[in-house]
Coordinates of C-alpha atoms in Angstrom, one line a residue:
M1 CA 19.0 -15.1 13.1
A2 CA 18.4 -13.1 16.3
S3 CA 15.0 -11.5 17.3
S4 CA 14.3 -8.1 15.9
S5 CA 14.8 -6.8 19.5
D6 CA 18.5 -7.3 18.7
E7 CA 20.2 -4.1 19.9
F8 CA 22.4 -4.1 16.7
D9 CA 19.5 -3.8 14.3
R10 CA 19.1 -0.4 12.7
I11 CA 15.8 0.2 11.0
A12 CA 14.9 2.5 8.0
F13 CA 11.7 3.5 6.2
I14 CA 11.8 4.7 2.6
G15 CA 8.7 6.3 1.0
L16 CA 6.4 8.5 3.1
G17 CA 3.3 8.7 1.1
A18 CA -0.3 8.2 2.4
M19 CA 0.5 4.8 3.7
G20 CA 4.3 5.2 4.4
L21 CA 4.1 8.1 6.6
P22 CA 1.7 6.6 9.3
M23 CA 3.6 3.4 9.2
A24 CA 6.8 5.0 9.7
T25 CA 5.4 7.2 12.5
N26 CA 4.2 4.0 14.3
L27 CA 7.7 2.4 13.9
Q28 CA 9.5 5.5 15.3
N29 CA 7.1 5.7 18.2
Y30 CA 7.6 2.0 19.0
L31 CA 11.5 2.3 18.8
K32 CA 11.4 5.3 21.1
S33 CA 9.2 3.5 23.7
Q34 CA 11.7 0.7 23.6
D35 CA 14.8 2.9 24.0
K36 CA 16.1 1.8 20.7
E37 CA 18.0 3.7 18.0
P38 CA 15.8 6.0 16.1
L39 CA 14.2 5.2 12.9
V40 CA 16.1 6.4 9.7
V41 CA 13.7 7.9 7.1
Y42 CA 14.1 8.8 3.4
N43 CA 11.8 10.5 0.9
R44 CA 12.8 12.1 -2.3
T45 CA 10.8 15.2 -1.2
I46 CA 12.7 15.9 1.9
S47 CA 9.8 18.0 3.6
K48 CA 7.8 14.8 4.2
T49 CA 10.4 13.7 6.7
E50 CA 9.7 16.7 8.9
S51 CA 6.9 15.2 11.2
L52 CA 9.0 12.2 11.8
V53 CA 12.1 14.2 12.7
E54 CA 10.0 16.1 15.1
I55 CA 9.3 12.8 17.1
G56 CA 13.0 11.7 17.0
A57 CA 13.5 10.0 13.6
I58 CA 16.6 10.8 11.5
A59 CA 16.3 12.0 8.0
A60 CA 18.7 10.5 5.6
Q61 CA 20.1 12.5 2.8
S62 CA 20.4 9.7 0.4
L63 CA 19.7 6.1 -0.4
K64 CA 23.4 5.4 -0.1
Q65 CA 23.2 6.7 3.6
V66 CA 20.3 4.4 4.3
A67 CA 22.1 1.4 2.9
E68 CA 25.2 2.1 4.8
Q69 CA 23.8 2.9 8.1
T70 CA 20.8 0.4 8.5
N71 CA 20.1 -3.3 8.1
I72 CA 16.3 -3.6 8.3
I73 CA 14.9 -1.4 5.4
F74 CA 11.2 -0.9 4.7
T75 CA 10.1 0.4 1.4
S76 CA 6.5 1.6 0.5
L77 CA 6.5 3.3 -2.9
A78 CA 4.0 4.5 -5.5
N79 CA 4.7 2.2 -8.4
D80 CA 6.9 -0.4 -10.0
E81 CA 9.1 2.2 -11.5
A82 CA 9.9 3.9 -8.2
V83 CA 10.6 0.5 -6.6
N84 CA 13.0 -0.5 -9.4
Q85 CA 14.8 2.8 -9.1
V86 CA 15.1 2.7 -5.2
Y87 CA 16.3 -0.9 -5.1
S88 CA 18.8 -0.3 -7.9
E89 CA 20.3 2.5 -5.7
L90 CA 20.2 0.5 -2.5
L91 CA 21.8 -2.6 -4.0
E92 CA 24.6 -0.7 -5.5
S93 CA 25.2 1.0 -2.3
L94 CA 25.6 -2.3 -0.3
K95 CA 29.1 -3.5 0.6
P96 CA 28.9 -7.3 0.1
N97 CA 31.9 -8.1 2.3
D98 CA 31.1 -6.2 5.5
G99 CA 29.1 -9.1 6.8
K100 CA 26.1 -7.3 7.7
N101 CA 22.7 -9.1 7.7
V102 CA 20.3 -7.1 5.6
I103 CA 16.5 -7.5 5.4
F104 CA 14.5 -5.6 2.9
I105 CA 10.8 -5.4 3.4
E106 CA 9.0 -4.3 0.2
M107 CA 5.4 -3.2 1.0
S108 CA 4.3 -1.6 -2.2
T109 CA 1.7 -2.8 -4.6
I110 CA 3.7 -3.9 -7.6
Y111 CA 3.5 -6.6 -10.3
P112 CA 4.9 -10.0 -9.4
T113 CA 7.6 -10.0 -12.0
T114 CA 8.9 -6.8 -10.4
I115 CA 9.7 -8.3 -7.0
A116 CA 10.8 -11.4 -8.6
N117 CA 13.5 -9.6 -10.6
I118 CA 14.6 -7.7 -7.6
K119 CA 14.9 -10.9 -5.5
E120 CA 17.2 -12.4 -8.2
K121 CA 19.5 -9.4 -7.7
V122 CA 19.3 -9.5 -3.9
E123 CA 20.1 -13.2 -3.8
K124 CA 23.5 -12.6 -5.4
I125 CA 24.6 -10.5 -2.3
P126 CA 25.6 -12.6 0.7
N127 CA 23.5 -12.2 4.0
V128 CA 20.8 -10.2 2.2
H129 CA 17.2 -11.1 1.9
I130 CA 14.1 -9.4 0.5
L131 CA 10.7 -10.0 1.8
C132 CA 7.5 -9.0 -0.1
C133 CA 5.0 -7.8 2.6
P134 CA 2.2 -5.7 1.0
V135 CA -0.6 -4.4 3.2
W136 CA -4.4 -4.1 3.1
G137 CA -6.1 -1.1 4.6
P138 CA -6.6 2.6 4.2
P139 CA -4.4 5.4 5.5
I140 CA -6.5 5.6 8.7
G141 CA -5.9 1.8 9.2
A142 CA -2.1 2.4 8.9
K143 CA -2.4 5.3 11.4
N144 CA -4.3 3.1 13.9
A145 CA -2.0 0.0 13.3
Q146 CA -4.9 -1.9 11.9
L147 CA -3.4 -3.1 8.7
I148 CA -3.4 -6.7 7.4
I149 CA 0.1 -7.7 6.3
I150 CA 0.9 -10.3 3.7
T151 CA 4.2 -12.1 4.5
S152 CA 6.4 -14.0 2.0
G153 CA 10.1 -14.7 1.6
H154 CA 12.9 -16.2 3.8
Q155 CA 10.9 -17.5 6.8
P156 CA 13.8 -16.8 9.5
A157 CA 13.8 -13.2 8.1
I158 CA 10.1 -13.0 8.5
D159 CA 10.4 -14.3 12.1
H160 CA 13.1 -11.8 12.8
V161 CA 11.0 -8.8 12.0
M162 CA 7.6 -10.0 13.0
P163 CA 7.7 -8.0 16.3
L164 CA 7.8 -4.9 14.1
F165 CA 4.6 -6.0 12.1
I166 CA 2.2 -6.9 15.0
P167 CA 1.0 -4.9 16.9
V168 CA 3.3 -2.1 15.7
L169 CA 2.0 -1.7 12.1
G170 CA -1.0 -4.0 11.9
K171 CA -3.5 -6.4 13.5
K172 CA -2.9 -9.6 11.5
T173 CA -0.5 -11.3 9.1
I174 CA -1.3 -13.8 6.4
T175 CA 1.7 -15.8 5.2
V176 CA 1.9 -17.2 1.7
G177 CA 5.3 -18.9 1.9
D178 CA 8.7 -18.4 0.4
D179 CA 7.7 -17.3 -3.1
V180 CA 7.5 -13.5 -3.2
T181 CA 5.5 -13.3 -6.2
K182 CA 2.6 -14.9 -4.4
A183 CA 2.3 -12.1 -2.0
A184 CA 2.3 -9.6 -5.0
E185 CA -0.4 -11.6 -6.6
F186 CA -2.4 -12.0 -3.5
K187 CA -2.3 -8.2 -2.9
L188 CA -3.7 -7.5 -6.3
I189 CA -6.6 -10.2 -5.8
G190 CA -7.5 -8.4 -2.5
N191 CA -7.4 -5.0 -4.1
F192 CA -9.8 -6.4 -6.8
F193 CA -12.4 -7.1 -4.1
V194 CA -12.0 -3.5 -2.7
G195 CA -12.4 -2.3 -6.4
G196 CA -15.5 -4.4 -6.7
V197 CA -17.0 -2.8 -3.6
V198 CA -16.3 0.7 -4.9
E199 CA -18.0 -0.2 -8.3
L200 CA -21.0 -1.7 -6.5
L201 CA -21.5 1.3 -4.4
S202 CA -21.1 3.6 -7.3
E203 CA -23.7 1.9 -9.3
G204 CA -26.2 1.7 -6.4
M205 CA -25.6 5.3 -5.3
T206 CA -26.3 6.4 -8.8
L207 CA -29.5 4.4 -9.1
A208 CA -30.6 5.6 -5.7
E209 CA -30.2 9.1 -6.8
K210 CA -32.0 8.6 -10.2
T211 CA -35.0 7.0 -8.5
G212 CA -35.3 9.6 -5.9
I213 CA -34.5 7.3 -3.1
G214 CA -31.4 9.5 -2.6
R215 CA -27.8 8.8 -1.2
D216 CA -28.8 9.5 2.5
K217 CA -31.4 6.8 2.5
L218 CA -29.2 4.3 0.8
M219 CA -26.4 5.0 3.4
E220 CA -29.0 4.3 6.1
F221 CA -29.5 0.8 4.5
I222 CA -25.7 0.4 4.1
D223 CA -25.1 1.3 7.7
L224 CA -27.6 -1.4 8.8
F225 CA -27.0 -4.1 6.3
F226 CA -23.2 -3.7 5.4
P227 CA -21.5 -2.5 8.6
F228 CA -18.0 -3.0 7.1
S229 CA -15.2 -0.7 6.7
S230 CA -15.0 -0.6 2.9
F231 CA -18.7 -0.1 2.4
Q232 CA -18.8 2.6 5.2
N233 CA -15.6 4.4 3.9
Y234 CA -16.4 4.6 0.3
G235 CA -20.1 4.9 0.7
K236 CA -19.8 8.0 2.9
K237 CA -17.4 9.7 0.5
M238 CA -19.9 9.1 -2.4
Q239 CA -22.8 10.3 -0.2
N240 CA -21.2 13.6 0.6
D241 CA -18.9 14.1 -2.5
T242 CA -15.7 14.2 -0.4
F243 CA -13.6 12.1 -2.8
P244 CA -11.7 15.3 -4.1
T245 CA -10.6 16.1 -0.4
E246 CA -10.6 12.7 1.4
V247 CA -8.1 11.0 -0.7
G248 CA -7.1 7.5 0.4
F249 CA -6.2 6.0 -2.9
T250 CA -5.9 8.1 -5.9
V251 CA -7.4 7.4 -9.4
T252 CA -3.8 7.6 -10.8
N253 CA -2.6 4.7 -8.4
S254 CA -5.9 2.9 -9.0
L255 CA -5.3 2.8 -12.6
K256 CA -1.9 1.2 -12.0
D257 CA -3.4 -1.5 -9.6
V258 CA -6.3 -2.3 -11.9
G259 CA -3.9 -2.4 -14.8
H260 CA -1.8 -5.0 -12.8
M261 CA -5.0 -7.0 -11.9
R262 CA -6.0 -7.1 -15.6
R263 CA -2.5 -8.1 -16.8
L264 CA -2.5 -10.9 -14.1
A265 CA -5.9 -12.2 -15.2
T266 CA -4.7 -12.2 -18.8
E267 CA -1.6 -14.2 -17.8
Y268 CA -3.6 -16.8 -16.1
E269 CA -6.3 -16.8 -18.8
C270 CA -8.8 -15.9 -16.2
P271 CA -11.8 -13.4 -17.0
L272 CA -12.1 -10.4 -14.8
P273 CA -14.9 -8.3 -16.1
V274 CA -15.4 -6.3 -13.0
A275 CA -11.8 -5.1 -13.2
D276 CA -12.5 -4.2 -16.9
I277 CA -15.5 -2.1 -15.9
V278 CA -13.7 -0.4 -13.0
H279 CA -10.8 0.4 -15.5
Q280 CA -13.3 2.1 -17.8
H281 CA -14.8 4.2 -15.1
L282 CA -11.4 5.3 -13.8
I283 CA -10.5 6.4 -17.3
T284 CA -13.8 8.6 -17.4
V285 CA -13.0 10.1 -14.1
K286 CA -9.4 11.0 -15.1
A287 CA -10.5 12.5 -18.5
N288 CA -12.9 14.7 -16.3
G289 CA -10.1 16.1 -14.2
G290 CA -10.3 13.5 -11.4
E291 CA -6.9 11.9 -11.5
N292 CA -5.9 13.0 -8.0
Y293 CA -9.4 12.1 -6.5
D294 CA -10.0 9.1 -4.4
W295 CA -11.0 6.1 -6.5
S296 CA -14.5 6.3 -4.9
S297 CA -14.9 9.2 -7.5
I298 CA -15.7 6.5 -10.1
V299 CA -19.4 7.1 -9.1
G300 CA -18.8 10.2 -11.2
A301 CA -18.5 8.1 -14.2
L302 CA -21.8 6.4 -13.5
R303 CA -23.5 9.9 -12.7
I304 CA -22.3 11.3 -16.1
A305 CA -23.6 8.2 -18.0
A306 CA -26.9 8.6 -16.1
G307 CA -27.2 12.3 -17.0
L308 CA -26.4 13.6 -13.6
S309 CA -23.5 15.9 -12.6
F310 CA -20.1 14.5 -11.6
V311 CA -20.3 16.1 -8.3
K312 CA -23.9 17.0 -6.9
K313 CA -24.6 20.7 -7.1

């Protein structure tokens, strides 16, 4: 398989949400800088393609158009249901006998069996491969090409698209081999650690408020002792109550991911009590109207339990 600089490659990006849009923007800017064919983009809400069209991308009108006109196809979608729907349409639109080499790059956070089932269907089509390459990092990390990308699947296909990963989309890849389910599992385990940070911050922020130390003083400590992106990012949202407006990862999507974590833990008979606690707090936030807040809003569940207001007044 030739390198991804092959002039015959045509690249597409499906799913222009909080993560997909900045990744697609970086891809289009890269293709333009290399005088290559513009990125083909697709989103069910067509208005989300406008900023990409302004910088030279082409908005596809259907998934069928994407399947027919491109051969390297990124997908970044909200949940397993959306992933299944999109791949069902894409695979139905492929023409098995046209001899085209196709690489699908699935970047969503989904359950391992979801990607396994899709791979089984993909492998029935000649010259078609699917990679599972979820990413770690917030939307600002996607914008600045600072994501960590997990790679799994057919290694020659990974090698083929690697120049599109680093430095175009991210700063580092971690490979887990041919088994695409391992990348999906790895992503959930990584997200579990982020969820643990959010829970730890929520509990500490609430105790600091109750004792009178206050959020601002606690953030001084965090700035000095934990100068890491997750602590800084989520700590400041809790400090300033900006989780309704600075949304990197919604409570709705968090419930999906934490549900997957708990399901995976059950499957492997592994206790995951922190995930259970995070799930309870997400449910509380959702019940109080915060389903579209950033998941740092679980501090609100702790505040309510401590007799404080959800958002400081």
